[in-house]
């Protein structure tokens, strides 16, 4: 029997070697990819945990500021330290302050934050009531706000009726009764007004002036913008609202009593304690972190009772 030519044997051996090399290269590439993927996942998880920890720091800063403000007592106004905000600061510089080694670290992160008074906005929870007079007063306030923002009055009706209906459904559920199918769900965020069929443009116009809190609250006359003041105080014109805003900026803690603000308005306009006040219990805390190649922002709602500052909810929001 004739043996294959020697060049054929060499060709087969070469082909086998190429197959082996290809197989080894494929396996090696797969192992490298798996290792790279594991490193990327670990890096992303580490960045997420560190970001969360750093944003916790911004929230703790806000709670400390609000607690110290509570020790002083009195009214709450935009002239106080809590309203100043935390300017963007490089954390490596902050962490090395007071240490002998002031050289920069590898933590290339920048943190900023601010505190805003949630009661500077009109609380839609005020509409969730069985009291007909309170509901009508709240609906009138919302209608005036919509008019000031150039929105149709039907927007106020839709929001008010849904808030009341959702409240009624929740009361039935709390009593253990069966809720009818299709009953409205109580919304928790102003963004969720879109569930009522409102378009994005309408919701964006309303967002700076509305809030949804766990309970009924008056608007803080020391922090509310002119539009909200004109909405909650019947008969208040823009000139008078601007006068209140200008006057409160000259006071250390704003208007300590409603009577001080009332003296600027005369007898034609009446400030009612059920709609306006001078103190606040709810605040919105915004923390922003620039870390490596990402920017993350978190908004939290906190409630202050005495010296206790409790976080009610936290959520990440997109950075525009």
PDB file of N, CA and C in Angstrom, residues 84-178:
ATOM      1  N   UNK A  84     -29.499  78.359  51.999  1.00  0.00           N
ATOM      2  CA  UNK A  84     -28.306  78.773  51.262  1.00  0.00           C
ATOM      3  C   UNK A  84     -27.851  77.707  50.271  1.00  0.00           C
ATOM      4  N   UNK A  85     -27.926  76.454  50.675  1.00  0.00           N
ATOM      5  CA  UNK A  85     -27.501  75.370  49.790  1.00  0.00           C
ATOM      6  C   UNK A  85     -26.028  75.050  49.957  1.00  0.00           C
ATOM      7  N   UNK A  86     -25.637  73.916  49.429  1.00  0.00           N
ATOM      8  CA  UNK A  86     -24.244  73.462  49.470  1.00  0.00           C
ATOM      9  C   UNK A  86     -23.644  73.612  48.081  1.00  0.00           C
ATOM     10  N   UNK A  87     -22.725  74.566  47.932  1.00  0.00           N
ATOM     11  CA  UNK A  87     -22.071  74.771  46.641  1.00  0.00           C
ATOM     12  C   UNK A  87     -21.209  73.556  46.301  1.00  0.00           C
ATOM     13  N   UNK A  88     -21.002  73.330  45.010  1.00  0.00           N
ATOM     14  CA  UNK A  88     -20.244  72.162  44.577  1.00  0.00           C
ATOM     15  C   UNK A  88     -18.838  72.184  45.180  1.00  0.00           C
ATOM     16  N   UNK A  89     -18.474  71.060  45.783  1.00  0.00           N
ATOM     17  CA  UNK A  89     -17.182  70.954  46.449  1.00  0.00           C
ATOM     18  C   UNK A  89     -16.538  69.635  46.068  1.00  0.00           C
ATOM     19  N   UNK A  90     -15.221  69.678  45.870  1.00  0.00           N
ATOM     20  CA  UNK A  90     -14.483  68.453  45.559  1.00  0.00           C
ATOM     21  C   UNK A  90     -14.267  67.677  46.847  1.00  0.00           C
ATOM     22  N   UNK A  91     -14.729  66.450  46.886  1.00  0.00           N
ATOM     23  CA  UNK A  91     -14.712  65.685  48.123  1.00  0.00           C
ATOM     24  C   UNK A  91     -13.303  65.388  48.602  1.00  0.00           C
ATOM     25  N   UNK A  92     -12.361  65.199  47.702  1.00  0.00           N
ATOM     26  CA  UNK A  92     -10.988  64.924  48.120  1.00  0.00           C
ATOM     27  C   UNK A  92     -10.411  66.095  48.902  1.00  0.00           C
ATOM     28  N   UNK A  93     -10.745  67.310  48.490  1.00  0.00           N
ATOM     29  CA  UNK A  93     -10.286  68.498  49.212  1.00  0.00           C
ATOM     30  C   UNK A  93     -10.949  68.585  50.573  1.00  0.00           C
ATOM     31  N   UNK A  94     -12.262  68.274  50.594  1.00  0.00           N
ATOM     32  CA  UNK A  94     -13.009  68.322  51.841  1.00  0.00           C
ATOM     33  C   UNK A  94     -12.499  67.286  52.840  1.00  0.00           C
ATOM     34  N   UNK A  95     -12.222  66.063  52.360  1.00  0.00           N
ATOM     35  CA  UNK A  95     -11.801  64.989  53.250  1.00  0.00           C
ATOM     36  C   UNK A  95     -10.397  65.210  53.790  1.00  0.00           C
ATOM     37  N   UNK A  96      -9.549  65.926  53.024  1.00  0.00           N
ATOM     38  CA  UNK A  96      -8.175  66.145  53.474  1.00  0.00           C
ATOM     39  C   UNK A  96      -8.036  67.380  54.352  1.00  0.00           C
ATOM     40  N   UNK A  97      -9.115  68.136  54.519  1.00  0.00           N
ATOM     41  CA  UNK A  97      -9.059  69.347  55.345  1.00  0.00           C
ATOM     42  C   UNK A  97      -8.738  68.970  56.796  1.00  0.00           C
ATOM     43  N   UNK A  98      -7.810  69.683  57.363  1.00  0.00           N
ATOM     44  CA  UNK A  98      -7.443  69.435  58.750  1.00  0.00           C
ATOM     45  C   UNK A  98      -6.467  68.298  58.946  1.00  0.00           C
ATOM     46  N   UNK A  99      -6.016  67.658  57.854  1.00  0.00           N
ATOM     47  CA  UNK A  99      -5.056  66.576  57.965  1.00  0.00           C
ATOM     48  C   UNK A  99      -3.682  67.057  57.526  1.00  0.00           C
ATOM     49  N   UNK A 100      -2.632  66.382  58.011  1.00  0.00           N
ATOM     50  CA  UNK A 100      -1.283  66.768  57.635  1.00  0.00           C
ATOM     51  C   UNK A 100      -1.039  66.497  56.160  1.00  0.00           C
ATOM     52  N   UNK A 101      -1.577  65.383  55.679  1.00  0.00           N
ATOM     53  CA  UNK A 101      -1.395  65.034  54.279  1.00  0.00           C
ATOM     54  C   UNK A 101      -2.491  65.688  53.458  1.00  0.00           C
ATOM     55  N   UNK A 102      -2.185  66.758  52.778  1.00  0.00           N
ATOM     56  CA  UNK A 102      -3.167  67.497  52.000  1.00  0.00           C
ATOM     57  C   UNK A 102      -3.076  67.186  50.526  1.00  0.00           C
ATOM     58  N   UNK A 103      -2.302  66.141  50.188  1.00  0.00           N
ATOM     59  CA  UNK A 103      -2.209  65.770  48.778  1.00  0.00           C
ATOM     60  C   UNK A 103      -3.530  65.225  48.296  1.00  0.00           C
ATOM     61  N   UNK A 104      -3.801  65.409  47.033  1.00  0.00           N
ATOM     62  CA  UNK A 104      -5.071  64.992  46.452  1.00  0.00           C
ATOM     63  C   UNK A 104      -5.172  63.473  46.423  1.00  0.00           C
ATOM     64  N   UNK A 105      -6.371  62.975  46.604  1.00  0.00           N
ATOM     65  CA  UNK A 105      -6.612  61.542  46.545  1.00  0.00           C
ATOM     66  C   UNK A 105      -7.188  61.197  45.191  1.00  0.00           C
ATOM     67  N   UNK A 106      -7.496  59.909  45.004  1.00  0.00           N
ATOM     68  CA  UNK A 106      -8.031  59.444  43.740  1.00  0.00           C
ATOM     69  C   UNK A 106      -9.539  59.666  43.632  1.00  0.00           C
ATOM     70  N   UNK A 107     -10.181  60.192  44.662  1.00  0.00           N
ATOM     71  CA  UNK A 107     -11.618  60.383  44.652  1.00  0.00           C
ATOM     72  C   UNK A 107     -11.969  61.650  43.883  1.00  0.00           C
ATOM     73  N   UNK A 108     -12.142  61.499  42.597  1.00  0.00           N
ATOM     74  CA  UNK A 108     -12.441  62.645  41.740  1.00  0.00           C
ATOM     75  C   UNK A 108     -13.947  62.835  41.667  1.00  0.00           C
ATOM     76  N   UNK A 109     -14.528  63.244  42.785  1.00  0.00           N
ATOM     77  CA  UNK A 109     -15.978  63.393  42.893  1.00  0.00           C
ATOM     78  C   UNK A 109     -16.316  64.783  43.413  1.00  0.00           C
ATOM     79  N   UNK A 110     -17.423  65.328  42.922  1.00  0.00           N
ATOM     80  CA  UNK A 110     -17.873  66.655  43.303  1.00  0.00           C
ATOM     81  C   UNK A 110     -19.315  66.565  43.778  1.00  0.00           C
ATOM     82  N   UNK A 111     -19.575  67.092  44.962  1.00  0.00           N
ATOM     83  CA  UNK A 111     -20.898  66.982  45.579  1.00  0.00           C
ATOM     84  C   UNK A 111     -21.499  68.367  45.780  1.00  0.00           C
ATOM     85  N   UNK A 112     -22.790  68.494  45.496  1.00  0.00           N
ATOM     86  CA  UNK A 112     -23.517  69.730  45.746  1.00  0.00           C
ATOM     87  C   UNK A 112     -24.926  69.379  46.195  1.00  0.00           C
ATOM     88  N   UNK A 113     -25.626  70.339  46.761  1.00  0.00           N
ATOM     89  CA  UNK A 113     -26.986  70.066  47.223  1.00  0.00           C
ATOM     90  C   UNK A 113     -27.703  71.328  47.626  1.00  0.00           C
ATOM     91  N   UNK A 114     -28.993  71.215  47.793  1.00  0.00           N
ATOM     92  CA  UNK A 114     -29.786  72.342  48.275  1.00  0.00           C
ATOM     93  C   UNK A 114     -31.041  71.836  48.962  1.00  0.00           C
ATOM     94  N   UNK A 115     -31.613  72.694  49.780  1.00  0.00           N
ATOM     95  CA  UNK A 115     -32.851  72.401  50.510  1.00  0.00           C
ATOM     96  C   UNK A 115     -33.898  73.417  50.076  1.00  0.00           C
ATOM     97  N   UNK A 116     -35.058  72.941  49.719  1.00  0.00           N
ATOM     98  CA  UNK A 116     -36.162  73.837  49.384  1.00  0.00           C
ATOM     99  C   UNK A 116     -37.359  73.500  50.259  1.00  0.00           C
ATOM    100  N   UNK A 117     -38.158  74.487  50.530  1.00  0.00           N
ATOM    101  CA  UNK A 117     -39.325  74.318  51.381  1.00  0.00           C
ATOM    102  C   UNK A 117     -40.462  73.713  50.566  1.00  0.00           C
ATOM    103  N   UNK A 118     -40.869  72.492  50.913  1.00  0.00           N
ATOM    104  CA  UNK A 118     -41.980  71.863  50.192  1.00  0.00           C
ATOM    105  C   UNK A 118     -43.279  72.630  50.407  1.00  0.00           C
ATOM    106  N   UNK A 119     -43.375  73.338  51.514  1.00  0.00           N
ATOM    107  CA  UNK A 119     -44.594  74.098  51.799  1.00  0.00           C
ATOM    108  C   UNK A 119     -44.591  75.480  51.164  1.00  0.00           C
ATOM    109  N   UNK A 120     -43.604  75.724  50.309  1.00  0.00           N
ATOM    110  CA  UNK A 120     -43.662  76.936  49.480  1.00  0.00           C
ATOM    111  C   UNK A 120     -44.557  76.693  48.273  1.00  0.00           C
ATOM    112  N   UNK A 121     -44.999  75.443  48.102  1.00  0.00           N
ATOM    113  CA  UNK A 121     -45.867  75.068  46.989  1.00  0.00           C
ATOM    114  C   UNK A 121     -47.256  74.722  47.524  1.00  0.00           C
ATOM    115  N   UNK A 122     -48.225  74.714  46.614  1.00  0.00           N
ATOM    116  CA  UNK A 122     -49.572  74.338  47.041  1.00  0.00           C
ATOM    117  C   UNK A 122     -49.663  72.821  47.110  1.00  0.00           C
ATOM    118  N   UNK A 123     -50.170  72.329  48.230  1.00  0.00           N
ATOM    119  CA  UNK A 123     -50.240  70.900  48.508  1.00  0.00           C
ATOM    120  C   UNK A 123     -51.551  70.324  47.976  1.00  0.00           C
ATOM    121  N   UNK A 124     -51.450  69.449  46.982  1.00  0.00           N
ATOM    122  CA  UNK A 124     -52.651  68.840  46.406  1.00  0.00           C
ATOM    123  C   UNK A 124     -53.366  67.926  47.391  1.00  0.00           C
ATOM    124  N   UNK A 125     -52.700  67.537  48.452  1.00  0.00           N
ATOM    125  CA  UNK A 125     -53.349  66.720  49.473  1.00  0.00           C
ATOM    126  C   UNK A 125     -54.476  67.499  50.155  1.00  0.00           C
ATOM    127  N   UNK A 126     -54.438  68.820  50.071  1.00  0.00           N
ATOM    128  CA  UNK A 126     -55.505  69.645  50.645  1.00  0.00           C
ATOM    129  C   UNK A 126     -56.847  69.383  49.969  1.00  0.00           C
ATOM    130  N   UNK A 127     -56.795  68.829  48.757  1.00  0.00           N
ATOM    131  CA  UNK A 127     -58.027  68.551  48.019  1.00  0.00           C
ATOM    132  C   UNK A 127     -58.628  67.200  48.388  1.00  0.00           C
ATOM    133  N   UNK A 128     -57.876  66.372  49.077  1.00  0.00           N
ATOM    134  CA  UNK A 128     -58.350  65.042  49.470  1.00  0.00           C
ATOM    135  C   UNK A 128     -59.111  65.158  50.786  1.00  0.00           C
ATOM    136  N   UNK A 129     -60.334  65.667  50.720  1.00  0.00           N
ATOM    137  CA  UNK A 129     -61.121  65.909  51.912  1.00  0.00           C
ATOM    138  C   UNK A 129     -62.603  65.667  51.639  1.00  0.00           C
ATOM    139  N   UNK A 130     -63.326  65.314  52.704  1.00  0.00           N
ATOM    140  CA  UNK A 130     -64.776  65.144  52.603  1.00  0.00           C
ATOM    141  C   UNK A 130     -65.509  66.428  52.951  1.00  0.00           C
ATOM    142  N   UNK A 131     -64.779  67.420  53.440  1.00  0.00           N
ATOM    143  CA  UNK A 131     -65.378  68.705  53.788  1.00  0.00           C
ATOM    144  C   UNK A 131     -65.628  69.499  52.509  1.00  0.00           C
ATOM    145  N   UNK A 132     -66.887  69.754  52.207  1.00  0.00           N
ATOM    146  CA  UNK A 132     -67.249  70.421  50.953  1.00  0.00           C
ATOM    147  C   UNK A 132     -66.648  71.825  50.868  1.00  0.00           C
ATOM    148  N   UNK A 133     -66.654  72.557  51.974  1.00  0.00           N
ATOM    149  CA  UNK A 133     -66.123  73.920  51.963  1.00  0.00           C
ATOM    150  C   UNK A 133     -64.619  73.924  51.715  1.00  0.00           C
ATOM    151  N   UNK A 134     -63.907  73.022  52.374  1.00  0.00           N
ATOM    152  CA  UNK A 134     -62.464  72.952  52.180  1.00  0.00           C
ATOM    153  C   UNK A 134     -62.136  72.528  50.751  1.00  0.00           C
ATOM    154  N   UNK A 135     -62.917  71.592  50.212  1.00  0.00           N
ATOM    155  CA  UNK A 135     -62.678  71.140  48.840  1.00  0.00           C
ATOM    156  C   UNK A 135     -62.908  72.271  47.846  1.00  0.00           C
ATOM    157  N   UNK A 136     -63.996  73.013  48.024  1.00  0.00           N
ATOM    158  CA  UNK A 136     -64.290  74.125  47.115  1.00  0.00           C
ATOM    159  C   UNK A 136     -63.225  75.208  47.209  1.00  0.00           C
ATOM    160  N   UNK A 137     -62.747  75.468  48.432  1.00  0.00           N
ATOM    161  CA  UNK A 137     -61.693  76.478  48.602  1.00  0.00           C
ATOM    162  C   UNK A 137     -60.403  76.016  47.919  1.00  0.00           C
ATOM    163  N   UNK A 138     -60.074  74.741  48.064  1.00  0.00           N
ATOM    164  CA  UNK A 138     -58.877  74.216  47.426  1.00  0.00           C
ATOM    165  C   UNK A 138     -58.980  74.222  45.914  1.00  0.00           C
ATOM    166  N   UNK A 139     -60.146  73.873  45.405  1.00  0.00           N
ATOM    167  CA  UNK A 139     -60.336  73.884  43.953  1.00  0.00           C
ATOM    168  C   UNK A 139     -60.238  75.307  43.406  1.00  0.00           C
ATOM    169  N   UNK A 140     -60.742  76.278  44.160  1.00  0.00           N
ATOM    170  CA  UNK A 140     -60.647  77.678  43.731  1.00  0.00           C
ATOM    171  C   UNK A 140     -59.189  78.134  43.702  1.00  0.00           C
ATOM    172  N   UNK A 141     -58.405  77.697  44.697  1.00  0.00           N
ATOM    173  CA  UNK A 141     -56.977  78.034  44.727  1.00  0.00           C
ATOM    174  C   UNK A 141     -56.277  77.461  43.505  1.00  0.00           C
ATOM    175  N   UNK A 142     -56.550  76.208  43.212  1.00  0.00           N
ATOM    176  CA  UNK A 142     -55.914  75.558  42.072  1.00  0.00           C
ATOM    177  C   UNK A 142     -56.341  76.207  40.763  1.00  0.00           C
ATOM    178  N   UNK A 143     -57.599  76.642  40.691  1.00  0.00           N
ATOM    179  CA  UNK A 143     -58.086  77.317  39.481  1.00  0.00           C
ATOM    180  C   UNK A 143     -57.380  78.656  39.278  1.00  0.00           C
ATOM    181  N   UNK A 144     -57.161  79.389  40.378  1.00  0.00           N
ATOM    182  CA  UNK A 144     -56.449  80.666  40.265  1.00  0.00           C
ATOM    183  C   UNK A 144     -55.001  80.443  39.822  1.00  0.00           C
ATOM    184  N   UNK A 145     -54.376  79.384  40.338  1.00  0.00           N
ATOM    185  CA  UNK A 145     -53.006  79.089  39.940  1.00  0.00           C
ATOM    186  C   UNK A 145     -52.936  78.743  38.455  1.00  0.00           C
ATOM    187  N   UNK A 146     -53.870  77.935  37.989  1.00  0.00           N
ATOM    188  CA  UNK A 146     -53.895  77.572  36.567  1.00  0.00           C
ATOM    189  C   UNK A 146     -54.093  78.817  35.704  1.00  0.00           C
ATOM    190  N   UNK A 147     -54.945  79.720  36.148  1.00  0.00           N
ATOM    191  CA  UNK A 147     -55.182  80.953  35.400  1.00  0.00           C
ATOM    192  C   UNK A 147     -53.919  81.799  35.331  1.00  0.00           C
ATOM    193  N   UNK A 148     -53.177  81.875  36.434  1.00  0.00           N
ATOM    194  CA  UNK A 148     -51.929  82.641  36.462  1.00  0.00           C
ATOM    195  C   UNK A 148     -50.881  82.039  35.530  1.00  0.00           C
ATOM    196  N   UNK A 149     -50.943  80.718  35.354  1.00  0.00           N
ATOM    197  CA  UNK A 149     -49.965  80.023  34.504  1.00  0.00           C
ATOM    198  C   UNK A 149     -50.436  79.888  33.061  1.00  0.00           C
ATOM    199  N   UNK A 150     -51.609  80.459  32.771  1.00  0.00           N
ATOM    200  CA  UNK A 150     -52.121  80.397  31.408  1.00  0.00           C
ATOM    201  C   UNK A 150     -52.693  79.044  31.031  1.00  0.00           C
ATOM    202  N   UNK A 151     -53.163  78.296  32.019  1.00  0.00           N
ATOM    203  CA  UNK A 151     -53.745  76.981  31.777  1.00  0.00           C
ATOM    204  C   UNK A 151     -55.265  77.052  31.896  1.00  0.00           C
ATOM    205  N   UNK A 152     -55.998  76.226  31.177  1.00  0.00           N
ATOM    206  CA  UNK A 152     -57.460  76.245  31.258  1.00  0.00           C
ATOM    207  C   UNK A 152     -57.952  75.807  32.633  1.00  0.00           C
ATOM    208  N   UNK A 153     -59.111  76.326  33.036  1.00  0.00           N
ATOM    209  CA  UNK A 153     -59.675  76.000  34.353  1.00  0.00           C
ATOM    210  C   UNK A 153     -60.048  74.523  34.459  1.00  0.00           C
ATOM    211  N   UNK A 154     -60.250  73.871  33.306  1.00  0.00           N
ATOM    212  CA  UNK A 154     -60.592  72.450  33.324  1.00  0.00           C
ATOM    213  C   UNK A 154     -59.479  71.604  33.935  1.00  0.00           C
ATOM    214  N   UNK A 155     -58.245  72.079  33.856  1.00  0.00           N
ATOM    215  CA  UNK A 155     -57.115  71.352  34.461  1.00  0.00           C
ATOM    216  C   UNK A 155     -57.308  71.265  35.971  1.00  0.00           C
ATOM    217  N   UNK A 156     -57.720  72.379  36.588  1.00  0.00           N
ATOM    218  CA  UNK A 156     -57.956  72.393  38.032  1.00  0.00           C
ATOM    219  C   UNK A 156     -59.080  71.439  38.402  1.00  0.00           C
ATOM    220  N   UNK A 157     -60.126  71.398  37.598  1.00  0.00           N
ATOM    221  CA  UNK A 157     -61.267  70.514  37.881  1.00  0.00           C
ATOM    222  C   UNK A 157     -60.857  69.050  37.813  1.00  0.00           C
ATOM    223  N   UNK A 158     -60.082  68.698  36.792  1.00  0.00           N
ATOM    224  CA  UNK A 158     -59.634  67.311  36.635  1.00  0.00           C
ATOM    225  C   UNK A 158     -58.798  66.873  37.831  1.00  0.00           C
ATOM    226  N   UNK A 159     -57.853  67.715  38.236  1.00  0.00           N
ATOM    227  CA  UNK A 159     -56.966  67.365  39.343  1.00  0.00           C
ATOM    228  C   UNK A 159     -57.745  67.266  40.649  1.00  0.00           C
ATOM    229  N   UNK A 160     -58.596  68.258  40.920  1.00  0.00           N
ATOM    230  CA  UNK A 160     -59.341  68.292  42.180  1.00  0.00           C
ATOM    231  C   UNK A 160     -60.281  67.101  42.305  1.00  0.00           C
ATOM    232  N   UNK A 161     -61.011  66.811  41.256  1.00  0.00           N
ATOM    233  CA  UNK A 161     -61.964  65.700  41.305  1.00  0.00           C
ATOM    234  C   UNK A 161     -61.267  64.363  41.467  1.00  0.00           C
ATOM    235  N   UNK A 162     -60.110  64.194  40.816  1.00  0.00           N
ATOM    236  CA  UNK A 162     -59.387  62.938  40.944  1.00  0.00           C
ATOM    237  C   UNK A 162     -58.805  62.773  42.336  1.00  0.00           C
ATOM    238  N   UNK A 163     -58.264  63.851  42.913  1.00  0.00           N
ATOM    239  CA  UNK A 163     -57.705  63.770  44.258  1.00  0.00           C
ATOM    240  C   UNK A 163     -58.781  63.392  45.263  1.00  0.00           C
ATOM    241  N   UNK A 164     -59.966  63.980  45.122  1.00  0.00           N
ATOM    242  CA  UNK A 164     -61.055  63.661  46.037  1.00  0.00           C
ATOM    243  C   UNK A 164     -61.548  62.228  45.835  1.00  0.00           C
ATOM    244  N   UNK A 165     -61.690  61.806  44.575  1.00  0.00           N
ATOM    245  CA  UNK A 165     -62.149  60.448  44.296  1.00  0.00           C
ATOM    246  C   UNK A 165     -61.154  59.406  44.797  1.00  0.00           C
ATOM    247  N   UNK A 166     -59.863  59.670  44.606  1.00  0.00           N
ATOM    248  CA  UNK A 166     -58.831  58.742  45.081  1.00  0.00           C
ATOM    249  C   UNK A 166     -58.847  58.662  46.605  1.00  0.00           C
ATOM    250  N   UNK A 167     -59.104  59.792  47.257  1.00  0.00           N
ATOM    251  CA  UNK A 167     -59.180  59.808  48.712  1.00  0.00           C
ATOM    252  C   UNK A 167     -60.369  58.984  49.202  1.00  0.00           C
ATOM    253  N   UNK A 168     -61.505  59.124  48.520  1.00  0.00           N
ATOM    254  CA  UNK A 168     -62.699  58.352  48.900  1.00  0.00           C
ATOM    255  C   UNK A 168     -62.449  56.854  48.733  1.00  0.00           C
ATOM    256  N   UNK A 169     -61.795  56.478  47.631  1.00  0.00           N
ATOM    257  CA  UNK A 169     -61.487  55.068  47.386  1.00  0.00           C
ATOM    258  C   UNK A 169     -60.543  54.521  48.451  1.00  0.00           C
ATOM    259  N   UNK A 170     -59.567  55.329  48.846  1.00  0.00           N
ATOM    260  CA  UNK A 170     -58.621  54.901  49.866  1.00  0.00           C
ATOM    261  C   UNK A 170     -59.312  54.731  51.214  1.00  0.00           C
ATOM    262  N   UNK A 171     -60.251  55.618  51.521  1.00  0.00           N
ATOM    263  CA  UNK A 171     -61.000  55.504  52.774  1.00  0.00           C
ATOM    264  C   UNK A 171     -61.792  54.202  52.811  1.00  0.00           C
ATOM    265  N   UNK A 172     -62.405  53.829  51.688  1.00  0.00           N
ATOM    266  CA  UNK A 172     -63.151  52.568  51.623  1.00  0.00           C
ATOM    267  C   UNK A 172     -62.212  51.374  51.831  1.00  0.00           C
ATOM    268  N   UNK A 173     -61.032  51.459  51.216  1.00  0.00           N
ATOM    269  CA  UNK A 173     -60.063  50.380  51.378  1.00  0.00           C
ATOM    270  C   UNK A 173     -59.603  50.258  52.827  1.00  0.00           C
ATOM    271  N   UNK A 174     -59.398  51.400  53.479  1.00  0.00           N
ATOM    272  CA  UNK A 174     -58.982  51.382  54.876  1.00  0.00           C
ATOM    273  C   UNK A 174     -60.050  50.774  55.777  1.00  0.00           C
ATOM    274  N   UNK A 175     -61.310  50.917  55.378  1.00  0.00           N
ATOM    275  CA  UNK A 175     -62.420  50.358  56.156  1.00  0.00           C
ATOM    276  C   UNK A 175     -62.679  48.898  55.819  1.00  0.00           C
ATOM    277  N   UNK A 176     -61.901  48.353  54.882  1.00  0.00           N
ATOM    278  CA  UNK A 176     -62.063  46.965  54.507  1.00  0.00           C
ATOM    279  C   UNK A 176     -63.150  46.713  53.493  1.00  0.00           C
ATOM    280  N   UNK A 177     -63.675  47.772  52.883  1.00  0.00           N
ATOM    281  CA  UNK A 177     -64.720  47.607  51.886  1.00  0.00           C
ATOM    282  C   UNK A 177     -64.122  47.387  50.502  1.00  0.00           C
ATOM    283  N   UNK A 178     -64.892  46.797  49.637  1.00  0.00           N
ATOM    284  CA  UNK A 178     -64.444  46.503  48.294  1.00  0.00           C
ATOM    285  C   UNK A 178     -64.462  47.754  47.439  1.00  0.00           C
TER     286      UNK A 178
END
